[in-house]
XYZ file of N, CA and C in Angstrom:
273
model
N 0.965 -0.981 0.076
C -0.072 -0.199 0.153
C 0.974 1.446 -0.124
N 0.520 2.125 -0.774
C 1.353 3.478 -1.201
C 0.711 4.639 -0.101
N 1.824 5.091 0.659
C 0.879 6.421 0.972
C 1.451 7.810 0.669
N 0.653 8.518 1.261
C 0.531 10.125 0.489
C 1.801 10.452 1.290
N 2.899 11.004 0.433
C 4.121 11.717 1.328
C 4.007 13.102 0.783
N 4.311 14.244 1.944
C 4.226 15.476 1.600
C 5.606 15.945 2.193
N 6.319 16.855 1.378
C 7.616 17.213 1.848
C 7.690 18.678 1.879
N 8.407 19.475 3.032
C 8.432 20.612 3.293
C 10.218 20.763 2.992
N 10.387 21.117 1.633
C 11.653 21.594 1.098
C 12.699 22.550 1.810
N 13.727 22.284 1.760
C 15.034 23.208 2.263
C 15.265 24.168 1.382
N 14.957 25.501 1.977
C 15.070 26.635 1.274
C 13.446 27.332 0.911
N 12.363 26.491 1.042
C 11.103 26.913 0.730
C 10.270 26.963 1.961
N 10.702 26.677 3.121
C 9.790 26.276 4.138
C 9.488 27.630 4.864
N 10.094 28.430 4.697
C 9.278 29.625 5.475
C 8.009 30.156 5.194
N 7.378 30.435 6.125
C 5.793 30.841 5.830
C 5.945 32.373 5.261
N 5.260 32.798 4.323
C 4.813 33.733 3.863
C 3.419 34.227 4.487
N 3.255 35.803 5.075
C 2.218 36.201 5.526
C 1.347 36.509 4.242
N 0.128 36.173 4.738
C -1.048 36.872 3.596
C -2.338 37.468 4.339
N -2.755 38.965 3.900
C -3.816 39.102 4.816
C -5.299 38.505 3.805
N -5.588 38.262 5.021
C -7.377 37.830 4.461
C -8.465 38.667 4.944
N -9.677 38.448 4.213
C -10.597 39.742 4.610
C -10.190 41.205 4.554
N -9.384 41.306 3.797
C -8.820 43.003 3.496
C -10.145 43.918 4.017
N -9.400 45.155 4.629
C -10.546 46.080 4.749
C -11.985 45.415 5.464
N -11.792 44.480 6.153
C -13.107 44.318 6.706
C -12.992 44.149 8.280
N -14.002 44.089 9.242
C -13.580 44.177 10.370
C -12.841 42.938 11.004
N -13.059 41.644 10.492
C -12.678 40.810 10.775
C -11.045 40.215 9.858
N -10.601 41.199 9.666
C -9.416 41.049 8.484
C -8.238 40.583 9.721
N -7.309 39.774 9.026
C -6.484 38.512 9.720
C -4.975 38.475 8.869
N -4.206 38.083 9.655
C -3.189 37.637 8.669
C -2.932 35.965 8.732
N -2.760 35.363 7.907
C -2.455 33.930 7.557
C -0.739 33.766 7.264
N -0.305 32.564 7.692
C 0.847 32.103 6.863
C 1.307 31.307 5.936
N 1.236 31.646 5.130
C 1.287 30.282 3.838
C 2.596 29.857 3.648
N 2.621 28.523 3.727
C 4.128 27.538 3.326
C 3.734 26.443 2.014
N 5.007 26.878 1.717
C 4.679 25.858 0.271
C 4.950 24.559 0.840
N 4.580 23.293 0.422
C 4.592 21.960 0.682
C 4.639 21.353 -0.858
N 5.083 19.924 -0.644
C 5.032 19.279 -2.299
C 4.369 18.239 -1.509
N 3.186 17.436 -2.762
C 2.582 16.212 -2.653
C 3.016 15.170 -3.538
N 3.490 13.879 -3.347
C 4.221 13.289 -4.409
C 2.819 12.182 -4.184
N 2.281 12.175 -5.782
C 1.039 11.572 -6.118
C 1.024 10.758 -7.130
N 2.359 9.996 -7.377
C 2.526 9.130 -8.084
C 2.781 9.545 -9.368
N 2.955 11.094 -9.838
C 3.308 11.664 -11.288
C 4.866 11.816 -11.059
N 5.206 11.739 -12.191
C 6.611 12.307 -12.376
C 7.503 13.465 -11.468
N 6.654 14.291 -11.022
C 7.181 15.317 -10.312
C 5.831 15.894 -9.133
N 6.483 16.008 -7.556
C 5.466 16.367 -7.051
C 4.532 17.786 -7.095
N 3.367 17.764 -6.499
C 2.411 18.767 -6.691
C 2.882 19.813 -5.980
N 2.912 21.006 -6.003
C 2.884 22.094 -5.199
C 1.928 22.434 -4.600
N 1.912 22.708 -3.187
C 0.370 23.408 -2.674
C 0.751 24.257 -1.338
N -0.350 24.975 -0.809
C 0.060 25.806 0.265
C -0.588 25.099 2.035
N 0.244 24.885 2.911
C -0.426 25.143 3.973
C -0.536 26.154 4.825
N -1.778 26.414 5.606
C -2.188 27.978 5.680
C -2.150 27.777 7.482
N -1.350 28.322 8.007
C -1.279 28.733 9.817
C -1.637 29.817 10.373
N -2.154 29.924 11.386
C -2.689 30.964 11.783
C -1.424 31.464 12.445
N -0.324 31.276 12.628
C 0.792 31.966 13.378
C 2.055 31.178 12.719
N 3.081 32.143 12.390
C 4.334 31.558 11.637
C 5.024 30.567 12.409
N 4.836 30.300 13.610
C 5.272 29.261 14.576
C 4.838 28.032 14.561
N 3.797 27.880 13.612
C 2.932 26.528 13.258
C 3.748 26.083 12.306
N 4.279 26.769 11.512
C 5.097 26.270 10.060
C 5.928 24.908 10.424
N 5.781 23.835 9.351
C 6.348 22.650 9.781
C 8.090 22.883 9.310
N 8.848 21.936 10.043
C 10.432 22.082 9.679
C 10.783 21.209 8.429
N 11.678 21.348 7.946
C 11.974 20.720 6.771
C 11.988 19.069 7.162
N 11.243 18.530 6.130
C 11.260 17.009 6.496
C 10.019 16.663 5.367
N 10.197 14.822 5.768
C 8.692 14.180 4.798
C 7.961 14.158 5.920
N 6.631 14.223 5.313
C 5.368 14.047 6.531
C 4.263 12.953 5.311
N 3.075 13.019 6.237
C 1.898 12.102 5.713
C 1.161 12.767 6.264
N -0.457 12.767 6.231
C -1.927 12.942 6.735
C -1.920 12.641 7.921
N -2.356 13.180 9.222
C -2.780 12.545 10.467
C -4.069 12.429 9.898
N -4.516 11.123 10.746
C -6.205 10.534 10.741
C -7.045 11.748 10.684
N -6.809 12.980 11.791
C -7.901 13.979 12.143
C -7.899 14.995 10.843
N -6.993 14.940 9.840
C -7.088 15.480 8.818
C -8.198 15.249 7.938
N -9.012 13.992 8.077
C -10.237 13.610 7.376
C -11.374 13.681 7.973
N -12.424 13.629 7.203
C -13.764 14.197 7.848
C -14.725 13.390 6.836
N -16.085 13.675 7.464
C -17.035 13.033 6.625
C -17.639 14.199 6.438
N -18.057 14.699 4.786
C -18.488 15.355 4.709
C -20.162 16.027 4.773
N -20.897 16.766 4.274
C -22.130 16.881 4.612
C -23.218 15.733 3.793
N -22.621 15.527 2.791
C -23.163 14.370 1.736
C -22.620 13.215 2.023
N -21.976 12.934 3.083
C -21.615 11.715 3.273
C -20.028 11.041 2.896
N -19.387 12.210 1.994
C -18.482 11.962 1.503
C -16.938 11.940 2.102
N -15.997 11.111 2.025
C -14.915 11.470 2.717
C -14.287 12.890 2.166
N -13.693 13.755 2.957
C -12.822 14.662 2.574
C -11.723 15.173 3.565
N -10.520 15.876 3.125
C -9.915 16.454 3.573
C -10.091 17.777 4.264
N -9.960 17.958 5.843
C -10.464 19.373 5.714
C -8.837 20.168 5.970
N -8.871 21.101 4.944
C -7.908 21.517 4.652
C -7.656 22.698 5.831
N -8.517 22.918 6.400
C -8.334 24.370 7.634
C -7.867 23.656 8.815
N -7.785 22.195 8.889
C -7.283 21.686 10.003
C -6.567 20.327 9.693
N -5.850 20.534 8.710
C -4.940 19.542 8.171
C -3.839 19.515 9.124
N -3.330 18.140 9.179
C -2.423 17.839 10.411
C -1.424 17.412 9.471
N -0.147 17.584 9.712
C 0.964 16.495 9.321
C 1.716 15.611 10.054
N 2.028 14.694 10.065
C 2.792 13.585 10.763
C 4.221 12.956 10.594
N 5.056 13.246 10.885
C 6.489 12.717 10.240
C 6.162 11.108 9.575
N 6.820 11.511 8.281
C 6.997 10.333 7.684
C 7.716 9.065 7.963
N 8.046 7.942 8.229
C 8.959 6.738 8.233
C 9.257 6.481 7.136
């Protein structure tokens, strides 16, 4: 059985601040971190992980998704909760 491998790459691990809800009373800053998912293709797919605090950024390394990252959607389908996605070190 294959596992989804997610990698935080050296030189690309620093979180980048981004303002959401600009100009509104609930404006806030989130910190986006680049990550790369190995999904069976020739190259990994880049995506972003968003954190509420830059101190929550993941260190360089390989990870997989924690079970808490998954849930059942309102229509009964399995989904990844992007806002609560958690990574665990890959062995």
